Amino acid sequence: MENALANHHSVSGLYKNWYIDYASYVILERAIPNLEDGLKPVQRRILHAMKEMDDGRFNKVANIVGQSMQYHPHGDASINDAIVKLGQKNILIETQGNWGDVRTGDAAAASRYIEARLSTFASEVVFSPKITAWGLSYDGRKKEPLALPIKFPLLLAQGALGIAAGFATTILPHNFCELIQASIKYLKNKPFELYPDFETGGSIDVENYNDGKRGGKIICRARIEEIDKKTLAVKDLPYGVTTSMLCDSIVKANDKGKIKIKKVTDNTAENVEIQIDLMPGIAPDITMQALYAFTDCQVSISPNACVIHNDKPVFLGVTEMLKNSTEWTKQLLQKELEVQLKELEEDWHYSSLEKIFIEQRIYRNIEDQTTWEGVIGTIHEGLDPFKKKFKRTITDDDVTKLTEIKIKRISKFDAKKADQHIKDVVEAMAKTKENIDQIVVFTISFFENLLKKYGKGRERKTDIKRLDNIEAKEVALANTKIFVNKKDGFIGIGLKNEELIGICSTLDDVIVLRKDGVMVVTKVAEKTFVGNDILHASIFKKNDERTTYHLVYVDGKTNLAYVKRFHVTGITRDKEYLLITEHKNSKLLYLSVHQNGEEEEIEIVLSPNCNAQKKVFAFNFKTLEIKNRGVLGNQLSKYPVRQIKQKKVGASTLAAVQIWYHQEFGKLFYEEQDNAIALGQFKPADNIFIAYKNGTYEIVPQDNNQKFDAEQVLLIEKFDAEKIITALYKDAEKDHIYIKRFKIETTSFKTKFLFIKEGKNNEVLFLSTTEKLKIKLLLNKKPNQYEQIVKTSELPEVSNYKSVGIKIAEAKYVLAEQV
């Protein structure tokens, strides 16, 4: 038994040690990149193998894989995958053949069909054998670099993904040019910021990027364009999403009823283009929002910058990594300069020795020597008078090298050329010393040269912008009917033969008020039991301050009748809330719900046996202040109530709601936002007028689920049919400027009407609803620019929106402004 226990402890100890060894190997040798050169071991070995093979021509990837296997202990498949990923990043490797497509997810062709070679950029910044630290390969047969002397923030340019035992890394790629510019700013002690940039384009919100550290997050969006009212097109992709993944996510969202489309077609060729055909009657702007909410058109990415530093995994931000890389580049450049200076000093040393050896004819003195020692000694003796000129001792190796000079070289020796060479070397030495002394300036110059040589065509592809937060509930397609069985207490989308509550989305909630005075809010489902004797059920809107509840009940303890008026805003889903007092004899007498806080008058009939002088009287709820749902309420009567019935419902008693328009997001908000303009107070029947730069306008309801093309919106305000609109526009074909004044006479909602002359590139230059205007035009007519003042008081009467207007100038427009 004791032996068994001992063996047990021994085996468990082995497993513990083995796992630690395994975990350390995976972390250090496979999954996590090194901070110094930004490479994983397999990438480093591939680049080293490619350098050994490099002759300027393309090599089969299969051959590169074979060469790399001399250094990499894993199979050919892992090496091939790593080469393909390096090639697709288009930084270090030039490719030839079918290397796949990161946009579509298409795989590369087999390694025997595709070719690669090191890029010019890689040859310049990656390799420097004289300052490289070397170690033995896994089998001890070869030398391999422990870290390549990469003079560029490669890790941040390429990005990295990896999963190890207990560790993972997600470093997002950044823009090539911006990284170089950031390094220059750092060396100049100037502040800098770095944000991701992706080959697939799109847009990102970096508000919570957190410098790429753990806990940060970015939102990535595809670029979606409205082709027409029936068609949308996806033009760019979020990072990590392929066109096939995106199409699949759109189809799944459609199958689940979250969006409504006719079909999706992947037309991607040179550029990404996924065409989405909408069902009739489906609004493009709402569908666009829903695509962001329910498909891979929008993804969230959490960076986690884990790197190997001093043989340990550490977590850093991109700012710290950029600084580290820049300092590393500075050190490498200094080492290269020091090696260069040493080589120049050796060149000067030997060139000077050679000049003295030939000019002083020392070589003649060795003709009579019969031993090697005598030759060496004779040359040393001949050089003795000149030794003070040299910066180091003249060694036997130096002398040996002199003996190897051929007679032909001695006979053709040119003293002037020798002097000029020595002079050039001295100047080069001085310049190199200067660069070493001013290593920061030299490093800045190095980065500036990189930017100049390789920066063209590497401009930012991903737009950085603040993206609006899309609530899934707000954009979910309301195409699901939900029903209620009031007697038995069931609600759900599966109760087809019961009373219809309304049409909603599967993400909505339903509010239920029961006869026992209990309120509950629950999620839309197939069938849910919410309690017997349901008095009211409807779709619930969170933070709804318009829907008003009127309630009359009897307090079981005092037998007094109370009345109250309240909103239901924040709740806990599936929690039961008692709206009347908690007593077994408390009883709900009357309930009504009003979508816009309308006033309501009820008639109360008291018990005929009570002592009240007036047994029938009226009460209007508008006299009550709207309070919290949990309040006791106001006393309605101290006498028993026999009956309550509704007399009339009037207009809304609520104040008009304030609406803001966000100029960056193109959205409406009911709460004040940064960078938003106030559109004013809106009553339920009020609508919004929007005019666009292309000369169209539309009237839309006050629905905050709508999204407008912010770049095209010229004017947005509360609609007033009596307002006169002044429009100044250009006829692009003839370079004519027109002005017109008109009123809105159309009544159709969400339909765009053209109010300027139809024509290609015609556009609105100035638009205002101010009644009396004075407009200053700056026009360009050869040979000079000139000003023209237009007063609306001098214009003809108000016309129809279809009218052309009057021509006021025949010149190229430059500027129009109100004065």
mmCIF file with all atom_site columns, N, CA, C and O in Angstrom, residues 130-169:
data_model
loop_
_atom_site.group_PDB
_atom_site.id
_atom_site.type_symbol
_atom_site.label_atom_id
_atom_site.label_alt_id
_atom_site.label_comp_id
_atom_site.label_asym_id
_atom_site.label_entity_id
_atom_site.label_seq_id
_atom_site.pdbx_PDB_ins_code
_atom_site.Cartn_x
_atom_site.Cartn_y
_atom_site.Cartn_z
_atom_site.occupancy
_atom_site.B_iso_or_equiv
_atom_site.pdbx_formal_charge
_atom_site.auth_seq_id
_atom_site.auth_comp_id
_atom_site.auth_asym_id
_atom_site.auth_atom_id
_atom_site.pdbx_PDB_model_num
ATOM 1   N N  . LYS A 1 130 ? 25.565 40.701 -38.929 1.00 0.00 ? 130 LYS A N  1
ATOM 2   C CA . LYS A 1 130 ? 26.694 41.059 -38.061 1.00 0.00 ? 130 LYS A CA 1
ATOM 3   C C  . LYS A 1 130 ? 26.256 41.456 -36.653 1.00 0.00 ? 130 LYS A C  1
ATOM 4   O O  . LYS A 1 130 ? 27.078 41.465 -35.746 1.00 0.00 ? 130 LYS A O  1
ATOM 5   N N  . ILE A 1 131 ? 24.977 41.835 -36.489 1.00 0.00 ? 131 ILE A N  1
ATOM 6   C CA . ILE A 1 131 ? 24.529 42.207 -35.144 1.00 0.00 ? 131 ILE A CA 1
ATOM 7   C C  . ILE A 1 131 ? 23.443 41.249 -34.642 1.00 0.00 ? 131 ILE A C  1
ATOM 8   O O  . ILE A 1 131 ? 22.754 41.531 -33.668 1.00 0.00 ? 131 ILE A O  1
ATOM 9   N N  . THR A 1 132 ? 23.283 40.111 -35.318 1.00 0.00 ? 132 THR A N  1
ATOM 10  C CA . THR A 1 132 ? 22.252 39.135 -34.953 1.00 0.00 ? 132 THR A CA 1
ATOM 11  C C  . THR A 1 132 ? 22.793 38.157 -33.915 1.00 0.00 ? 132 THR A C  1
ATOM 12  O O  . THR A 1 132 ? 23.927 37.670 -34.032 1.00 0.00 ? 132 THR A O  1
ATOM 13  N N  . ALA A 1 133 ? 21.954 37.871 -32.907 1.00 0.00 ? 133 ALA A N  1
ATOM 14  C CA . ALA A 1 133 ? 22.301 36.850 -31.907 1.00 0.00 ? 133 ALA A CA 1
ATOM 15  C C  . ALA A 1 133 ? 21.878 35.490 -32.460 1.00 0.00 ? 133 ALA A C  1
ATOM 16  O O  . ALA A 1 133 ? 20.737 35.319 -32.904 1.00 0.00 ? 133 ALA A O  1
ATOM 17  N N  . TRP A 1 134 ? 22.803 34.505 -32.428 1.00 0.00 ? 134 TRP A N  1
ATOM 18  C CA . TRP A 1 134 ? 22.547 33.208 -33.042 1.00 0.00 ? 134 TRP A CA 1
ATOM 19  C C  . TRP A 1 134 ? 22.508 32.103 -31.991 1.00 0.00 ? 134 TRP A C  1
ATOM 20  O O  . TRP A 1 134 ? 23.127 32.198 -30.937 1.00 0.00 ? 134 TRP A O  1
ATOM 21  N N  . GLY A 1 135 ? 21.750 31.052 -32.303 1.00 0.00 ? 135 GLY A N  1
ATOM 22  C CA . GLY A 1 135 ? 21.695 29.860 -31.463 1.00 0.00 ? 135 GLY A CA 1
ATOM 23  C C  . GLY A 1 135 ? 21.578 28.644 -32.357 1.00 0.00 ? 135 GLY A C  1
ATOM 24  O O  . GLY A 1 135 ? 21.400 28.751 -33.569 1.00 0.00 ? 135 GLY A O  1
ATOM 25  N N  . LEU A 1 136 ? 21.671 27.467 -31.757 1.00 0.00 ? 136 LEU A N  1
ATOM 26  C CA . LEU A 1 136 ? 21.576 26.232 -32.530 1.00 0.00 ? 136 LEU A CA 1
ATOM 27  C C  . LEU A 1 136 ? 20.128 25.875 -32.798 1.00 0.00 ? 136 LEU A C  1
ATOM 28  O O  . LEU A 1 136 ? 19.224 26.164 -32.002 1.00 0.00 ? 136 LEU A O  1
ATOM 29  N N  . SER A 1 137 ? 19.877 25.242 -33.942 1.00 0.00 ? 137 SER A N  1
ATOM 30  C CA . SER A 1 137 ? 18.531 24.767 -34.264 1.00 0.00 ? 137 SER A CA 1
ATOM 31  C C  . SER A 1 137 ? 18.167 23.598 -33.353 1.00 0.00 ? 137 SER A C  1
ATOM 32  O O  . SER A 1 137 ? 18.999 23.107 -32.586 1.00 0.00 ? 137 SER A O  1
ATOM 33  N N  . TYR A 1 138 ? 16.931 23.117 -33.495 1.00 0.00 ? 138 TYR A N  1
ATOM 34  C CA . TYR A 1 138 ? 16.418 22.100 -32.564 1.00 0.00 ? 138 TYR A CA 1
ATOM 35  C C  . TYR A 1 138 ? 17.236 20.803 -32.598 1.00 0.00 ? 138 TYR A C  1
ATOM 36  O O  . TYR A 1 138 ? 17.328 20.085 -31.598 1.00 0.00 ? 138 TYR A O  1
ATOM 37  N N  . ASP A 1 139 ? 17.865 20.465 -33.756 1.00 0.00 ? 139 ASP A N  1
ATOM 38  C CA . ASP A 1 139 ? 18.652 19.235 -33.832 1.00 0.00 ? 139 ASP A CA 1
ATOM 39  C C  . ASP A 1 139 ? 20.152 19.497 -33.738 1.00 0.00 ? 139 ASP A C  1
ATOM 40  O O  . ASP A 1 139 ? 20.961 18.562 -33.867 1.00 0.00 ? 139 ASP A O  1
ATOM 41  N N  . GLY A 1 140 ? 20.545 20.762 -33.520 1.00 0.00 ? 140 GLY A N  1
ATOM 42  C CA . GLY A 1 140 ? 21.953 21.089 -33.331 1.00 0.00 ? 140 GLY A CA 1
ATOM 43  C C  . GLY A 1 140 ? 22.774 21.146 -34.593 1.00 0.00 ? 140 GLY A C  1
ATOM 44  O O  . GLY A 1 140 ? 23.991 21.348 -34.540 1.00 0.00 ? 140 GLY A O  1
ATOM 45  N N  . ARG A 1 141 ? 22.148 20.973 -35.761 1.00 0.00 ? 141 ARG A N  1
ATOM 46  C CA . ARG A 1 141 ? 22.896 20.946 -37.011 1.00 0.00 ? 141 ARG A CA 1
ATOM 47  C C  . ARG A 1 141 ? 23.113 22.332 -37.616 1.00 0.00 ? 141 ARG A C  1
ATOM 48  O O  . ARG A 1 141 ? 24.028 22.537 -38.404 1.00 0.00 ? 141 ARG A O  1
ATOM 49  N N  . LYS A 1 142 ? 22.232 23.279 -37.305 1.00 0.00 ? 142 LYS A N  1
ATOM 50  C CA . LYS A 1 142 ? 22.256 24.585 -37.961 1.00 0.00 ? 142 LYS A CA 1
ATOM 51  C C  . LYS A 1 142 ? 22.243 25.706 -36.921 1.00 0.00 ? 142 LYS A C  1
ATOM 52  O O  . LYS A 1 142 ? 21.839 25.514 -35.770 1.00 0.00 ? 142 LYS A O  1
ATOM 53  N N  . LYS A 1 143 ? 22.666 26.880 -37.382 1.00 0.00 ? 143 LYS A N  1
ATOM 54  C CA . LYS A 1 143 ? 22.510 28.079 -36.560 1.00 0.00 ? 143 LYS A CA 1
ATOM 55  C C  . LYS A 1 143 ? 21.251 28.821 -37.016 1.00 0.00 ? 143 LYS A C  1
ATOM 56  O O  . LYS A 1 143 ? 20.978 28.912 -38.213 1.00 0.00 ? 143 LYS A O  1
ATOM 57  N N  . GLU A 1 144 ? 20.510 29.353 -36.071 1.00 0.00 ? 144 GLU A N  1
ATOM 58  C CA . GLU A 1 144 ? 19.326 30.141 -36.401 1.00 0.00 ? 144 GLU A CA 1
ATOM 59  C C  . GLU A 1 144 ? 19.301 31.395 -35.526 1.00 0.00 ? 144 GLU A C  1
ATOM 60  O O  . GLU A 1 144 ? 19.846 31.398 -34.417 1.00 0.00 ? 144 GLU A O  1
ATOM 61  N N  . PRO A 1 145 ? 18.667 32.469 -35.995 1.00 0.00 ? 145 PRO A N  1
ATOM 62  C CA . PRO A 1 145 ? 18.626 33.706 -35.195 1.00 0.00 ? 145 PRO A CA 1
ATOM 63  C C  . PRO A 1 145 ? 17.728 33.556 -33.976 1.00 0.00 ? 145 PRO A C  1
ATOM 64  O O  . PRO A 1 145 ? 16.625 33.003 -34.072 1.00 0.00 ? 145 PRO A O  1
ATOM 65  N N  . LEU A 1 146 ? 18.198 34.014 -32.838 1.00 0.00 ? 146 LEU A N  1
ATOM 66  C CA . LEU A 1 146 ? 17.359 34.025 -31.635 1.00 0.00 ? 146 LEU A CA 1
ATOM 67  C C  . LEU A 1 146 ? 16.309 35.123 -31.733 1.00 0.00 ? 146 LEU A C  1
ATOM 68  O O  . LEU A 1 146 ? 15.210 34.997 -31.209 1.00 0.00 ? 146 LEU A O  1
ATOM 69  N N  . ALA A 1 147 ? 16.662 36.216 -32.388 1.00 0.00 ? 147 ALA A N  1
ATOM 70  C CA . ALA A 1 147 ? 15.721 37.311 -32.699 1.00 0.00 ? 147 ALA A CA 1
ATOM 71  C C  . ALA A 1 147 ? 16.294 38.054 -33.892 1.00 0.00 ? 147 ALA A C  1
ATOM 72  O O  . ALA A 1 147 ? 17.495 38.337 -33.935 1.00 0.00 ? 147 ALA A O  1
ATOM 73  N N  . LEU A 1 148 ? 15.457 38.324 -34.858 1.00 0.00 ? 148 LEU A N  1
ATOM 74  C CA . LEU A 1 148 ? 15.928 39.062 -36.030 1.00 0.00 ? 148 LEU A CA 1
ATOM 75  C C  . LEU A 1 148 ? 16.018 40.557 -35.706 1.00 0.00 ? 148 LEU A C  1
ATOM 76  O O  . LEU A 1 148 ? 15.142 41.081 -34.995 1.00 0.00 ? 148 LEU A O  1
ATOM 77  N N  . PRO A 1 149 ? 17.023 41.233 -36.209 1.00 0.00 ? 149 PRO A N  1
ATOM 78  C CA . PRO A 1 149 ? 17.200 42.673 -35.903 1.00 0.00 ? 149 PRO A CA 1
ATOM 79  C C  . PRO A 1 149 ? 16.279 43.549 -36.757 1.00 0.00 ? 149 PRO A C  1
ATOM 80  O O  . PRO A 1 149 ? 16.737 44.295 -37.625 1.00 0.00 ? 149 PRO A O  1
ATOM 81  N N  . ILE A 1 150 ? 14.987 43.457 -36.480 1.00 0.00 ? 150 ILE A N  1
ATOM 82  C CA . ILE A 1 150 ? 14.001 44.181 -37.286 1.00 0.00 ? 150 ILE A CA 1
ATOM 83  C C  . ILE A 1 150 ? 13.913 45.631 -36.823 1.00 0.00 ? 150 ILE A C  1
ATOM 84  O O  . ILE A 1 150 ? 13.588 45.899 -35.660 1.00 0.00 ? 150 ILE A O  1
ATOM 85  N N  . LYS A 1 151 ? 14.156 46.525 -37.756 1.00 0.00 ? 151 LYS A N  1
ATOM 86  C CA . LYS A 1 151 ? 14.193 47.958 -37.433 1.00 0.00 ? 151 LYS A CA 1
ATOM 87  C C  . LYS A 1 151 ? 12.878 48.610 -37.870 1.00 0.00 ? 151 LYS A C  1
ATOM 88  O O  . LYS A 1 151 ? 12.870 49.532 -38.707 1.00 0.00 ? 151 LYS A O  1
ATOM 89  N N  . PHE A 1 152 ? 11.792 48.160 -37.287 1.00 0.00 ? 152 PHE A N  1
ATOM 90  C CA . PHE A 1 152 ? 10.451 48.626 -37.655 1.00 0.00 ? 152 PHE A CA 1
ATOM 91  C C  . PHE A 1 152 ? 9.463  47.983 -36.683 1.00 0.00 ? 152 PHE A C  1
ATOM 92  O O  . PHE A 1 152 ? 9.663  46.824 -36.288 1.00 0.00 ? 152 PHE A O  1
ATOM 93  N N  . PRO A 1 153 ? 8.379  48.691 -36.289 1.00 0.00 ? 153 PRO A N  1
ATOM 94  C CA . PRO A 1 153 ? 7.388  48.096 -35.362 1.00 0.00 ? 153 PRO A CA 1
ATOM 95  C C  . PRO A 1 153 ? 6.512  47.050 -36.064 1.00 0.00 ? 153 PRO A C  1
ATOM 96  O O  . PRO A 1 153 ? 5.324  47.247 -36.286 1.00 0.00 ? 153 PRO A O  1
ATOM 97  N N  . LEU A 1 154 ? 7.137  45.944 -36.455 1.00 0.00 ? 154 LEU A N  1
ATOM 98  C CA . LEU A 1 154 ? 6.473  44.922 -37.271 1.00 0.00 ? 154 LEU A CA 1
ATOM 99  C C  . LEU A 1 154 ? 5.274  44.298 -36.561 1.00 0.00 ? 154 LEU A C  1
ATOM 100 O O  . LEU A 1 154 ? 4.249  44.023 -37.181 1.00 0.00 ? 154 LEU A O  1
ATOM 101 N N  . LEU A 1 155 ? 5.401  44.051 -35.262 1.00 0.00 ? 155 LEU A N  1
ATOM 102 C CA . LEU A 1 155 ? 4.327  43.397 -34.518 1.00 0.00 ? 155 LEU A CA 1
ATOM 103 C C  . LEU A 1 155 ? 3.038  44.200 -34.597 1.00 0.00 ? 155 LEU A C  1
ATOM 104 O O  . LEU A 1 155 ? 1.946  43.644 -34.779 1.00 0.00 ? 155 LEU A O  1
ATOM 105 N N  . LEU A 1 156 ? 3.136  45.519 -34.480 1.00 0.00 ? 156 LEU A N  1
ATOM 106 C CA . LEU A 1 156 ? 1.944  46.363 -34.543 1.00 0.00 ? 156 LEU A CA 1
ATOM 107 C C  . LEU A 1 156 ? 1.440  46.506 -35.974 1.00 0.00 ? 156 LEU A C  1
ATOM 108 O O  . LEU A 1 156 ? 0.248  46.748 -36.191 1.00 0.00 ? 156 LEU A O  1
ATOM 109 N N  . ALA A 1 157 ? 2.327  46.368 -36.954 1.00 0.00 ? 157 ALA A N  1
ATOM 110 C CA . ALA A 1 157 ? 1.904  46.479 -38.351 1.00 0.00 ? 157 ALA A CA 1
ATOM 111 C C  . ALA A 1 157 ? 1.163  45.234 -38.798 1.00 0.00 ? 157 ALA A C  1
ATOM 112 O O  . ALA A 1 157 ? 0.139  45.303 -39.480 1.00 0.00 ? 157 ALA A O  1
ATOM 113 N N  . GLN A 1 158 ? 1.674  44.050 -38.406 1.00 0.00 ? 158 GLN A N  1
ATOM 114 C CA . GLN A 1 158 ? 1.063  42.791 -38.829 1.00 0.00 ? 158 GLN A CA 1
ATOM 115 C C  . GLN A 1 158 ? -0.073 42.351 -37.917 1.00 0.00 ? 158 GLN A C  1
ATOM 116 O O  . GLN A 1 158 ? -1.022 41.713 -38.360 1.00 0.00 ? 158 GLN A O  1
ATOM 117 N N  . GLY A 1 159 ? 0.030  42.705 -36.627 1.00 0.00 ? 159 GLY A N  1
ATOM 118 C CA . GLY A 1 159 ? -0.905 42.154 -35.659 1.00 0.00 ? 159 GLY A CA 1
ATOM 119 C C  . GLY A 1 159 ? -0.540 40.712 -35.354 1.00 0.00 ? 159 GLY A C  1
ATOM 120 O O  . GLY A 1 159 ? 0.334  40.118 -35.991 1.00 0.00 ? 159 GLY A O  1
ATOM 121 N N  . ALA A 1 160 ? -1.203 40.128 -34.373 1.00 0.00 ? 160 ALA A N  1
ATOM 122 C CA . ALA A 1 160 ? -0.911 38.735 -33.998 1.00 0.00 ? 160 ALA A CA 1
ATOM 123 C C  . ALA A 1 160 ? -2.097 38.138 -33.266 1.00 0.00 ? 160 ALA A C  1
ATOM 124 O O  . ALA A 1 160 ? -2.760 38.808 -32.463 1.00 0.00 ? 160 ALA A O  1
ATOM 125 N N  . LEU A 1 161 ? -2.346 36.870 -33.561 1.00 0.00 ? 161 LEU A N  1
ATOM 126 C CA . LEU A 1 161 ? -3.357 36.095 -32.846 1.00 0.00 ? 161 LEU A CA 1
ATOM 127 C C  . LEU A 1 161 ? -2.700 34.803 -32.394 1.00 0.00 ? 161 LEU A C  1
ATOM 128 O O  . LEU A 1 161 ? -1.961 34.168 -33.150 1.00 0.00 ? 161 LEU A O  1
ATOM 129 N N  . GLY A 1 162 ? -2.961 34.397 -31.172 1.00 0.00 ? 162 GLY A N  1
ATOM 130 C CA . GLY A 1 162 ? -2.384 33.138 -30.690 1.00 0.00 ? 162 GLY A CA 1
ATOM 131 C C  . GLY A 1 162 ? -3.021 32.683 -29.401 1.00 0.00 ? 162 GLY A C  1
ATOM 132 O O  . GLY A 1 162 ? -3.427 33.500 -28.570 1.00 0.00 ? 162 GLY A O  1
ATOM 133 N N  . ILE A 1 163 ? -3.123 31.374 -29.242 1.00 0.00 ? 163 ILE A N  1
ATOM 134 C CA . ILE A 1 163 ? -3.670 30.789 -28.014 1.00 0.00 ? 163 ILE A CA 1
ATOM 135 C C  . ILE A 1 163 ? -2.657 29.801 -27.477 1.00 0.00 ? 163 ILE A C  1
ATOM 136 O O  . ILE A 1 163 ? -2.258 28.858 -28.176 1.00 0.00 ? 163 ILE A O  1
ATOM 137 N N  . ALA A 1 164 ? -2.222 30.013 -26.251 1.00 0.00 ? 164 ALA A N  1
ATOM 138 C CA . ALA A 1 164 ? -1.278 29.123 -25.593 1.00 0.00 ? 164 ALA A CA 1
ATOM 139 C C  . ALA A 1 164 ? -1.928 28.553 -24.335 1.00 0.00 ? 164 ALA A C  1
ATOM 140 O O  . ALA A 1 164 ? -3.104 28.795 -24.071 1.00 0.00 ? 164 ALA A O  1
ATOM 141 N N  . ALA A 1 165 ? -1.165 27.806 -23.573 1.00 0.00 ? 165 ALA A N  1
ATOM 142 C CA . ALA A 1 165 ? -1.694 27.219 -22.339 1.00 0.00 ? 165 ALA A CA 1
ATOM 143 C C  . ALA A 1 165 ? -1.798 28.305 -21.277 1.00 0.00 ? 165 ALA A C  1
ATOM 144 O O  . ALA A 1 165 ? -0.800 28.746 -20.732 1.00 0.00 ? 165 ALA A O  1
ATOM 145 N N  . GLY A 1 166 ? -3.010 28.749 -21.011 1.00 0.00 ? 166 GLY A N  1
ATOM 146 C CA . GLY A 1 166 ? -3.236 29.768 -19.998 1.00 0.00 ? 166 GLY A CA 1
ATOM 147 C C  . GLY A 1 166 ? -3.043 31.189 -20.483 1.00 0.00 ? 166 GLY A C  1
ATOM 148 O O  . GLY A 1 166 ? -3.283 32.132 -19.730 1.00 0.00 ? 166 GLY A O  1
ATOM 149 N N  . PHE A 1 167 ? -2.608 31.358 -21.722 1.00 0.00 ? 167 PHE A N  1
ATOM 150 C CA . PHE A 1 167 ? -2.390 32.692 -22.270 1.00 0.00 ? 167 PHE A CA 1
ATOM 151 C C  . PHE A 1 167 ? -2.962 32.760 -23.681 1.00 0.00 ? 167 PHE A C  1
ATOM 152 O O  . PHE A 1 167 ? -3.024 31.762 -24.395 1.00 0.00 ? 167 PHE A O  1
ATOM 153 N N  . ALA A 1 168 ? -3.355 33.960 -24.068 1.00 0.00 ? 168 ALA A N  1
ATOM 154 C CA . ALA A 1 168 ? -3.788 34.220 -25.445 1.00 0.00 ? 168 ALA A CA 1
ATOM 155 C C  . ALA A 1 168 ? -3.357 35.631 -25.802 1.00 0.00 ? 168 ALA A C  1
ATOM 156 O O  . ALA A 1 168 ? -3.184 36.479 -24.926 1.00 0.00 ? 168 ALA A O  1
ATOM 157 N N  . THR A 1 169 ? -3.162 35.865 -27.073 1.00 0.00 ? 169 THR A N  1
ATOM 158 C CA . THR A 1 169 ? -2.809 37.207 -27.515 1.00 0.00 ? 169 THR A CA 1
ATOM 159 C C  . THR A 1 169 ? -3.674 37.618 -28.691 1.00 0.00 ? 169 THR A C  1
ATOM 160 O O  . THR A 1 169 ? -3.970 36.803 -29.564 1.00 0.00 ? 169 THR A O  1
#
